[in-house]
mmCIF file of C-alpha atoms in Angstrom:
data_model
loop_
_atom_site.group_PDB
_atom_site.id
_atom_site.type_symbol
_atom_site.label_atom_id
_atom_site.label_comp_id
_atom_site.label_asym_id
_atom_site.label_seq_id
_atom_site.Cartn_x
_atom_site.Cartn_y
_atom_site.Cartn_z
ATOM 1 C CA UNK B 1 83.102 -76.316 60.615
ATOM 2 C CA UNK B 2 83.365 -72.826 60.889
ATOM 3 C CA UNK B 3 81.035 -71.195 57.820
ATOM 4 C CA UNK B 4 77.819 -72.388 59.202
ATOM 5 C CA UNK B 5 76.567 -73.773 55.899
ATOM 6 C CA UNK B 6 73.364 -76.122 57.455
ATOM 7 C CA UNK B 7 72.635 -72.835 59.900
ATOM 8 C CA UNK B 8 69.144 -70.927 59.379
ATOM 9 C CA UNK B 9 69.448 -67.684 57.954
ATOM 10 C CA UNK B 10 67.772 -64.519 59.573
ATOM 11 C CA UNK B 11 67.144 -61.431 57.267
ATOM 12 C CA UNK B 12 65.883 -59.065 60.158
ATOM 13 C CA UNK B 13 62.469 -57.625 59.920
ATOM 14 C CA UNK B 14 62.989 -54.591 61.046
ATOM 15 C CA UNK B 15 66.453 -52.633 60.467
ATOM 16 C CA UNK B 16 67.920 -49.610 62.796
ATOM 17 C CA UNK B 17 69.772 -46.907 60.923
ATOM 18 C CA UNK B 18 73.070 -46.400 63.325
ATOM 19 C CA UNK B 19 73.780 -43.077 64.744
ATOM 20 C CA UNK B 20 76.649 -41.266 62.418
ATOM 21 C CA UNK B 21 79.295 -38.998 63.892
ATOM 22 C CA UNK B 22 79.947 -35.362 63.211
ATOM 23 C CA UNK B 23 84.031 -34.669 63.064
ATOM 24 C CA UNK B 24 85.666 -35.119 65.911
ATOM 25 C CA UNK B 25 86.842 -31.323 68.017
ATOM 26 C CA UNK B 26 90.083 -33.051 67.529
ATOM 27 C CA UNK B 27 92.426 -34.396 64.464
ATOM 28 C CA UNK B 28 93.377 -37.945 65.433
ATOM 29 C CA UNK B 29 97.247 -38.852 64.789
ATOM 30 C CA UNK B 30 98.338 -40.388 61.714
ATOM 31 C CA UNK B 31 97.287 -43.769 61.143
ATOM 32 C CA UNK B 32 94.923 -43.826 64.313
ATOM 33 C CA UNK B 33 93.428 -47.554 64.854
ATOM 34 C CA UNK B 34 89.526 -47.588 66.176
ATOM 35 C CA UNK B 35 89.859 -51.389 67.283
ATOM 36 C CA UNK B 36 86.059 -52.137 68.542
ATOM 37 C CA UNK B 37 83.173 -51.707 66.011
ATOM 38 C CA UNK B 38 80.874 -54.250 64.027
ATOM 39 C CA UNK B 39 79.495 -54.716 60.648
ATOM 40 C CA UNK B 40 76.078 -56.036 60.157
ATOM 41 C CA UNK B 41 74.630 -56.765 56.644
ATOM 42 C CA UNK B 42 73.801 -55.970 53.958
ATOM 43 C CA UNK B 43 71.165 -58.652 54.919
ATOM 44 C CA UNK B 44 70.271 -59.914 51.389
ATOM 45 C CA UNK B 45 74.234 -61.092 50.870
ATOM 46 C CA UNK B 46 74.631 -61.514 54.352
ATOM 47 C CA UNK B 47 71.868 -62.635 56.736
ATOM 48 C CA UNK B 48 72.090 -63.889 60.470
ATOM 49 C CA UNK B 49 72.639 -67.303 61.493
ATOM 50 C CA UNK B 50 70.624 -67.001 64.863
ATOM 51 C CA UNK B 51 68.014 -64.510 65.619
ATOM 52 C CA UNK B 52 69.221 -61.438 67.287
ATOM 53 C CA UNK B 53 68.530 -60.577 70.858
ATOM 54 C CA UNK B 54 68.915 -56.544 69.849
ATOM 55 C CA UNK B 55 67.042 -54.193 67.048
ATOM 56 C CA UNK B 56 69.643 -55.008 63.869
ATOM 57 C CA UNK B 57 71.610 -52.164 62.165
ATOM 58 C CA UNK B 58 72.263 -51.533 58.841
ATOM 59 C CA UNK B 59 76.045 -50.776 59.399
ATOM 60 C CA UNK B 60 77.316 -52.582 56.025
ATOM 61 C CA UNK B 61 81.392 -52.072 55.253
ATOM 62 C CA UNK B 62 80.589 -49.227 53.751
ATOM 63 C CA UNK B 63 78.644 -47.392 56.182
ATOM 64 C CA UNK B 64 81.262 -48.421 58.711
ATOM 65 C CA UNK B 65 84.076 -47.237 56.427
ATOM 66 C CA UNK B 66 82.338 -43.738 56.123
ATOM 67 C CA UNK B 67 81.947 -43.572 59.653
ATOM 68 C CA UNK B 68 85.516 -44.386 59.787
ATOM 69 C CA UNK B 69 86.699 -41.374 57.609
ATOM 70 C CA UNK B 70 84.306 -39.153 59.166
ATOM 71 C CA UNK B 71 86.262 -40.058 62.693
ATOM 72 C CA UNK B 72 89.658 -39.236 60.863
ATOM 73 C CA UNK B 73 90.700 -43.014 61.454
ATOM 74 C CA UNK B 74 92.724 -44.592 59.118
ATOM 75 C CA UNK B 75 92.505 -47.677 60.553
ATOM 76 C CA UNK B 76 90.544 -50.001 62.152
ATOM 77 C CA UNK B 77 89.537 -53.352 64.054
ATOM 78 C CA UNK B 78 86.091 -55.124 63.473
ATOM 79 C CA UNK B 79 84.293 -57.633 65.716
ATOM 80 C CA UNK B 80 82.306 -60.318 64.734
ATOM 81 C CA UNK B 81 79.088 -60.023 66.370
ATOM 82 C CA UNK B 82 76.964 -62.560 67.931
ATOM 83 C CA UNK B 83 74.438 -63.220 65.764
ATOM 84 C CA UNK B 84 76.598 -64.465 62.775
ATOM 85 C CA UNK B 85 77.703 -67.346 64.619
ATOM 86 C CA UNK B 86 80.682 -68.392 63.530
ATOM 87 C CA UNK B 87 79.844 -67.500 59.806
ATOM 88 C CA UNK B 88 82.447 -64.891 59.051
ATOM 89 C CA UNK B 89 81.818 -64.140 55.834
ATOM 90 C CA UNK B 90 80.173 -60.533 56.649
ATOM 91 C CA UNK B 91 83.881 -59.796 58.051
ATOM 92 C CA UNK B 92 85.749 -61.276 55.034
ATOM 93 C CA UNK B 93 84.257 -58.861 53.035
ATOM 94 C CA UNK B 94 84.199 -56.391 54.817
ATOM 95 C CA UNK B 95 88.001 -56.780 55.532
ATOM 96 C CA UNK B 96 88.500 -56.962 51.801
ATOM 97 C CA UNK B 97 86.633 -53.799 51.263
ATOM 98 C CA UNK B 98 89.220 -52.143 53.568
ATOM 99 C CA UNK B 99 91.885 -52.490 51.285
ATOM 100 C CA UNK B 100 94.313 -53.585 54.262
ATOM 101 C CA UNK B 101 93.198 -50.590 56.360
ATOM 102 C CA UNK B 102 91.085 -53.128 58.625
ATOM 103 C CA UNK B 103 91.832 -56.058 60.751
ATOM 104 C CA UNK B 104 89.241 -58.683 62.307
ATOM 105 C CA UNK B 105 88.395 -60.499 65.297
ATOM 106 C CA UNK B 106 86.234 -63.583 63.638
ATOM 107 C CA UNK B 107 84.522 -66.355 66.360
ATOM 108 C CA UNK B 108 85.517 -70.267 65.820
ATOM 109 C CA UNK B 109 85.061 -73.000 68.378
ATOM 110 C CA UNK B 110 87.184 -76.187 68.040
ATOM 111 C CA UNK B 111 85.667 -77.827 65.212
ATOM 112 C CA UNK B 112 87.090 -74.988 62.876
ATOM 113 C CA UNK B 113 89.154 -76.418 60.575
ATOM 114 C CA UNK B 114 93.328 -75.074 60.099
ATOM 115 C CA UNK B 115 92.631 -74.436 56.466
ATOM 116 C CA UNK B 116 90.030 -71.988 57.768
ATOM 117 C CA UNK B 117 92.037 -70.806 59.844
ATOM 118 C CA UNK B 118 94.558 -70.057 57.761
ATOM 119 C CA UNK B 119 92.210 -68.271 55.438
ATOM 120 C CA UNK B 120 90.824 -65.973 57.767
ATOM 121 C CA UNK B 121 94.821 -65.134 59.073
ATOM 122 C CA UNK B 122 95.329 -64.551 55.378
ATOM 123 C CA UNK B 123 92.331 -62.004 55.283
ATOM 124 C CA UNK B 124 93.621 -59.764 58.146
ATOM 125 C CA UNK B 125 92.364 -61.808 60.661
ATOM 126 C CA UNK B 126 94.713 -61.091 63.845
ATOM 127 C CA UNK B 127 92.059 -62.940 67.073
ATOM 128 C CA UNK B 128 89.156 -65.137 67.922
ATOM 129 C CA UNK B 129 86.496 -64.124 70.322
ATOM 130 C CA UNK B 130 84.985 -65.423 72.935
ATOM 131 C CA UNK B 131 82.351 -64.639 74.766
ATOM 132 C CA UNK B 132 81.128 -65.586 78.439
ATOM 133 C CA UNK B 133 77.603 -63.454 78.851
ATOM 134 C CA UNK B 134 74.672 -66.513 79.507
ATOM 135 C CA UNK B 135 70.789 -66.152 80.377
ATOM 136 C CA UNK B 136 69.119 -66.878 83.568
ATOM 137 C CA UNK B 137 69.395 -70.051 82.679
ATOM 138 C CA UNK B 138 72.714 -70.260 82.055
ATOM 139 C CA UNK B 139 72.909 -70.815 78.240
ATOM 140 C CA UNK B 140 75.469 -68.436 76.342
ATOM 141 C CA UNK B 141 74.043 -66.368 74.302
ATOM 142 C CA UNK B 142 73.350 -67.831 70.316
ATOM 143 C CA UNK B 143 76.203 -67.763 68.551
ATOM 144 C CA UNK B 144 78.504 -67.088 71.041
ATOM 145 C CA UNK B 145 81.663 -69.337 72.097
ATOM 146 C CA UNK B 146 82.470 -69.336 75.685
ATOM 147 C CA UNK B 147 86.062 -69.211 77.897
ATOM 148 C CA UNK B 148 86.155 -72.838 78.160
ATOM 149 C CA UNK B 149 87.130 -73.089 74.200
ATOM 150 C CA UNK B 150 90.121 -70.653 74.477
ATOM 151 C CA UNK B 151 92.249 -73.890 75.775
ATOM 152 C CA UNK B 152 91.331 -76.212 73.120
ATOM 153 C CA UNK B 153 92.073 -73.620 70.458
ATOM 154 C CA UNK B 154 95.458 -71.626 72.026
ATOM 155 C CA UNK B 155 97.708 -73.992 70.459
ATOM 156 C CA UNK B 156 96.660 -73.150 66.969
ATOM 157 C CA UNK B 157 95.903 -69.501 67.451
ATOM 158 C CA UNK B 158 99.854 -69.370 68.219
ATOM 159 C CA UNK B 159 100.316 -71.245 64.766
ATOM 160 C CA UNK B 160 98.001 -68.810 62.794
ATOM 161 C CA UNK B 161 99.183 -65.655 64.966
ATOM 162 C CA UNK B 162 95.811 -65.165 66.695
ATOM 163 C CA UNK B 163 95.534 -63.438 70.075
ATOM 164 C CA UNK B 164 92.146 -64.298 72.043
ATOM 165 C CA UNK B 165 89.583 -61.229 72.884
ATOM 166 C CA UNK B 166 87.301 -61.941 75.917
ATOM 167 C CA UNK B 167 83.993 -59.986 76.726
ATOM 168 C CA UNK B 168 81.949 -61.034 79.684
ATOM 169 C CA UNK B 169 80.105 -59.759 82.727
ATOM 170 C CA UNK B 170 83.123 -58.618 85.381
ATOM 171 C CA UNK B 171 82.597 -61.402 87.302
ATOM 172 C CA UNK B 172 83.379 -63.987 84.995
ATOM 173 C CA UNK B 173 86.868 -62.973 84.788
ATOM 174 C CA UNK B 174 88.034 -63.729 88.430
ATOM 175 C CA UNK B 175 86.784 -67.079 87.687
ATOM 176 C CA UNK B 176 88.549 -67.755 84.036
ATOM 177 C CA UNK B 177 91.293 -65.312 83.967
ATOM 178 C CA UNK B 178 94.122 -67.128 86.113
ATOM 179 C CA UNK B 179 93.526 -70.451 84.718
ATOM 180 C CA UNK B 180 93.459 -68.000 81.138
ATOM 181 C CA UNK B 181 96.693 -66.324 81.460
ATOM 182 C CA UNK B 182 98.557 -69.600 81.981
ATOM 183 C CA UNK B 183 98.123 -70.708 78.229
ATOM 184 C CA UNK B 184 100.648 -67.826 77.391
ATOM 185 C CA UNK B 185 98.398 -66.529 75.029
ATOM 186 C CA UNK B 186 97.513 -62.984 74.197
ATOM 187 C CA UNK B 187 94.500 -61.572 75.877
ATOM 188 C CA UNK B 188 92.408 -58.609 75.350
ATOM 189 C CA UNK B 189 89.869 -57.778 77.668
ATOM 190 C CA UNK B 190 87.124 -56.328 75.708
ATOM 191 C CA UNK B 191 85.118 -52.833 77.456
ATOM 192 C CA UNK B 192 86.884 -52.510 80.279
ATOM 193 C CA UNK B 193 86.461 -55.844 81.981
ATOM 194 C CA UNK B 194 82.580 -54.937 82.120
ATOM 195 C CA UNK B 195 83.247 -53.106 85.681
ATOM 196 C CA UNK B 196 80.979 -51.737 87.685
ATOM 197 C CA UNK B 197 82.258 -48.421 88.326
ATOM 198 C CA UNK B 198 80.226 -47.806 91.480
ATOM 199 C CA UNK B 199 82.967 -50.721 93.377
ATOM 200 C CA UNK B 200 85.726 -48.541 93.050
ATOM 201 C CA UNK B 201 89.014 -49.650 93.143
ATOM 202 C CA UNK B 202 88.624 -52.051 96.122
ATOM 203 C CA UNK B 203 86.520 -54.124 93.525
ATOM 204 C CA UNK B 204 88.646 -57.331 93.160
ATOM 205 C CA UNK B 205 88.172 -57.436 89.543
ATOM 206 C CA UNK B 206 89.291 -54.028 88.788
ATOM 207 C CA UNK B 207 92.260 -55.392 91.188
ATOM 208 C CA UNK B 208 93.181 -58.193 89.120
ATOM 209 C CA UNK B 209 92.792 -57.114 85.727
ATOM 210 C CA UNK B 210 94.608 -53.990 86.871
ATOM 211 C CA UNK B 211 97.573 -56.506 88.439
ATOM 212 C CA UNK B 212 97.103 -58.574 84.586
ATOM 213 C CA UNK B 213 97.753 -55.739 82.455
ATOM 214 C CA UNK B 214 100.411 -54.338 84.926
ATOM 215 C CA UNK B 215 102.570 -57.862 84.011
ATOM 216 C CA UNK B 216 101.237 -57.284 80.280
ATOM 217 C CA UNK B 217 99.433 -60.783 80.551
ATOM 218 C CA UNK B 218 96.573 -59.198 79.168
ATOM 219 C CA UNK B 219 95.577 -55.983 76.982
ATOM 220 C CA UNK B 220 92.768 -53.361 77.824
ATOM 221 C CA UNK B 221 90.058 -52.236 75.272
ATOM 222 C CA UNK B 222 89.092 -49.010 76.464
ATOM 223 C CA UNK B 223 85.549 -48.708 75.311
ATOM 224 C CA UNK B 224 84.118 -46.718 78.146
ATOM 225 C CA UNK B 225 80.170 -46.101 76.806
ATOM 226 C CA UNK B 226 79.691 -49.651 77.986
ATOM 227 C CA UNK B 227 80.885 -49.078 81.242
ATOM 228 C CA UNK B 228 80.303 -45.504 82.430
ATOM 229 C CA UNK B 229 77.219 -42.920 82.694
ATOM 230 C CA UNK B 230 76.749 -40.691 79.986
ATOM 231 C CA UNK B 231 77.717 -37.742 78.707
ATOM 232 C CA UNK B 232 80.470 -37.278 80.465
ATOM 233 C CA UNK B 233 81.643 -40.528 82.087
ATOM 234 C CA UNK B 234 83.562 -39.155 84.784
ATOM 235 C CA UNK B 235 81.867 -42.536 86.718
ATOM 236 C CA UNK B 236 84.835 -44.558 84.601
ATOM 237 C CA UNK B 237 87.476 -41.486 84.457
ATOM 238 C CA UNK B 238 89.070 -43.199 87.440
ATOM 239 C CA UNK B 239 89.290 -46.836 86.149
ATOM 240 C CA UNK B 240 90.129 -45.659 82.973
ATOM 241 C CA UNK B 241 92.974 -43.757 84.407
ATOM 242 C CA UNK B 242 94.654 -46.638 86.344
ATOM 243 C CA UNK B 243 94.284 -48.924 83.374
ATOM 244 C CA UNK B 244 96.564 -46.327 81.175
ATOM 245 C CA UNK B 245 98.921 -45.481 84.342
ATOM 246 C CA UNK B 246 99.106 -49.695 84.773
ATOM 247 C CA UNK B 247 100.613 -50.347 81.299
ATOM 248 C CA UNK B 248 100.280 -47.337 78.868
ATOM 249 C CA UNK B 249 102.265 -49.571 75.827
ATOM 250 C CA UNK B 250 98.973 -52.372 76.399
ATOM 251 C CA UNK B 251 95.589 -50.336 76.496
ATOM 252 C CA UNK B 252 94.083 -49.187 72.956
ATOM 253 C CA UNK B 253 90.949 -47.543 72.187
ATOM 254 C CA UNK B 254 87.549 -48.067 70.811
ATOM 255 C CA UNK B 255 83.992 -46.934 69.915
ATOM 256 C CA UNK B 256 82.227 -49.581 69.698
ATOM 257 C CA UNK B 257 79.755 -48.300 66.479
ATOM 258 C CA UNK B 258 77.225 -49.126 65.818
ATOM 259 C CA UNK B 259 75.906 -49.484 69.665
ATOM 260 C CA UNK B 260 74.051 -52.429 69.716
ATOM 261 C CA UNK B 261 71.582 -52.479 71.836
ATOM 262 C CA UNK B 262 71.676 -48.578 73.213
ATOM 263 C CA UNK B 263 68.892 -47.191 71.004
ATOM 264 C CA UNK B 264 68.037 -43.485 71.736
ATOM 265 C CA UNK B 265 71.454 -43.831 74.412
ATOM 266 C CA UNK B 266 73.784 -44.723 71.482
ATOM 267 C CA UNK B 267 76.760 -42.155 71.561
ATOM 268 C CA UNK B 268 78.079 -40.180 69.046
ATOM 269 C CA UNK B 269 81.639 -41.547 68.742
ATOM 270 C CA UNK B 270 83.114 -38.321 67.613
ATOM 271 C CA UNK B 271 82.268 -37.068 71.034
ATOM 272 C CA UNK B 272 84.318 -40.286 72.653
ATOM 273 C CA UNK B 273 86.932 -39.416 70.324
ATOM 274 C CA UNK B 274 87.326 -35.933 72.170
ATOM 275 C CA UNK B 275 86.546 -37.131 75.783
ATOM 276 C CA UNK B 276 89.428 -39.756 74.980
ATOM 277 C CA UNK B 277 91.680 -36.695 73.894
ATOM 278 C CA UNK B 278 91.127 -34.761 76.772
ATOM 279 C CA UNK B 279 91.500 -37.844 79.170
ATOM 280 C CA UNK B 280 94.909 -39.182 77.497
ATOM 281 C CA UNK B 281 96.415 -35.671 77.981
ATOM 282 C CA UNK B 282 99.501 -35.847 76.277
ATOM 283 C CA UNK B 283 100.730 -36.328 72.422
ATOM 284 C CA UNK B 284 102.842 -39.365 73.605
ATOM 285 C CA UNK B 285 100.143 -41.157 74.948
ATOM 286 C CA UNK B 286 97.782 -40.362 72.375
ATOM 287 C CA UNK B 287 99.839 -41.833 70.011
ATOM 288 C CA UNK B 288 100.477 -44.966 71.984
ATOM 289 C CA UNK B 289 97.271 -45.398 72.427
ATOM 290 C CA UNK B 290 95.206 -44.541 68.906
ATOM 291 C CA UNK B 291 98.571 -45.441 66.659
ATOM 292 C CA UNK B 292 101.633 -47.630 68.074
ATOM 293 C CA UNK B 293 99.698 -50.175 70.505
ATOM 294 C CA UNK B 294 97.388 -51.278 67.906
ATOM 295 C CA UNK B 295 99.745 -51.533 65.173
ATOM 296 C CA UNK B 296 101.642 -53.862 67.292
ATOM 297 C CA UNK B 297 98.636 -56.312 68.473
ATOM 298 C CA UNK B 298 97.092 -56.186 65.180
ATOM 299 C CA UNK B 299 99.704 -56.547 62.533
ATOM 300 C CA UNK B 300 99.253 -53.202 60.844
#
């Protein structure tokens, strides 16, 4: 089942205090979606159910919804992190909390029941995640739910409206993604496919997920602090460019607060918000982009 009820809980010993943003330079459009962040805690209602490979934040829903009005978003998409399994109820709440301002991407593997299912639809839940990132030994990551589930579940994300987000090392995509697409499923590519900006564009990954999102098989997350070099990024300017220029009505934008595992390298996402701005260039894009592409893949 999907609320891990015979899990072990983790209430972390030692908590990080996220990095806040300032106001953005610029003043987002009207109803602008941020459609990658997390919410972790608070750990007494809500603890782990593995232990966490990363310091833990204290980025409760309302820390995340501050952070959210300090950004000048009205809206936004949360991501069930790793270490809550498939447990979602630190999303429910959270979603609740958002007064329908918020959407969710909750995890599930094939044991989840459709009464669940329909639950978590009913509570703004618009996709599942799954995610492909193993050890050296080749064990995904606790808590995680790889590729090879998205098949067994597609038929019932179509009956509950669920589109499938995928995060993985690059690699992993020229291996899943053309057996993926043929489900006919909507899928968003979390970060920026994980390139490696240093390949270029003659990097066949960049090459496919470019061709992908060119036929609007698949959807682009442009989340570029886990991809480029800091503080200016201009490493991932030119991915990020061909992305938009491939399919400007199927990219959308995100922050990814708090910045797990970054530490002392954690961005401010008020910054992002105006390196974004400057890269989009135009009011019509912007708007695509922060407002109309969201609203369209998550059900705003």
């Amino acid at each position: 089942m999907t609320i891990e009820s015979q899990a072990i809980s983790y209430v972390p010993e030692t908590i990080e205090i996220p990095r806040m943003p300032g106001r953005p330079r610029h003043e987002l459009p009207a109803l602008a979606c941020d459609t990658h962040c997390h919410v972790f805690g608070p750990y007494d209602r809500f603890p782990l159910q593995h232990a966490s490979s990363y310091a833990a934040p204290d980025a409760p829903a309302e820390r995340y919804l501050t952070m959210l009005d300090t950004l000048g978003a009205q809206r936004g998409v949360l991501v069930q992190p790793a270490p809550y399994g498939t447990n979602p109820a630190a999303l429910l709440d959270a979603l609740a909390r958002g007064r329908g301002r918020l959407r969710g991407a909750a995890v599930a593997d094939a044991s989840v029941s459709d009464a669940e299912l329909q639950n978590m639809a009913d509570a703004g839940v618009r996709a599942l995640r799954f995610v492909e990132a193993r050890d050296p030994a080749g064990r995904l990551f606790p808590g995680s739910v790889g590729f090879e589930q998205v098949a067994a579940l597609a038929p019932r994300m179509r009956q509950f409206g669920l589109h499938a987000q995928l995060w993985g090392p690059s690699d992993v995509y020229a291996q899943h993604l053309p057996s993926l697409v043929r489900l006919g499923l909507p899928l968003v590519i979390d970060h920026m496919g994980s390139l490696a900006p240093a390949r270029g564009y003659a990097d066949a990954v960049f090459q496919l997920l470019r061709a992908q999102l060119a036929e609007g098989t698949i959807w682009m997350k442009l989340s570029v602090c886990r991809v480029g070099t800091a503080p200016d990024y201009a490493d991932v300017k030119p991915l990020h460019d061909a992305f938009v220029a491939a399919n400007p009505d199927q990219v959308v934008w995100g922050s990814d607060w708090p910045y797990v595992r970054m530490g002392e390298n954690a961005p401010a996402a008020d910054a992002l918000i105006d390196l974004a701005w400057d890269w989009l260039g135009t009011d019509a894009l912007r708007q695509k982009v922060w407002v109309d592409n969201p609203a369209r893949l998550y059900g705003f």
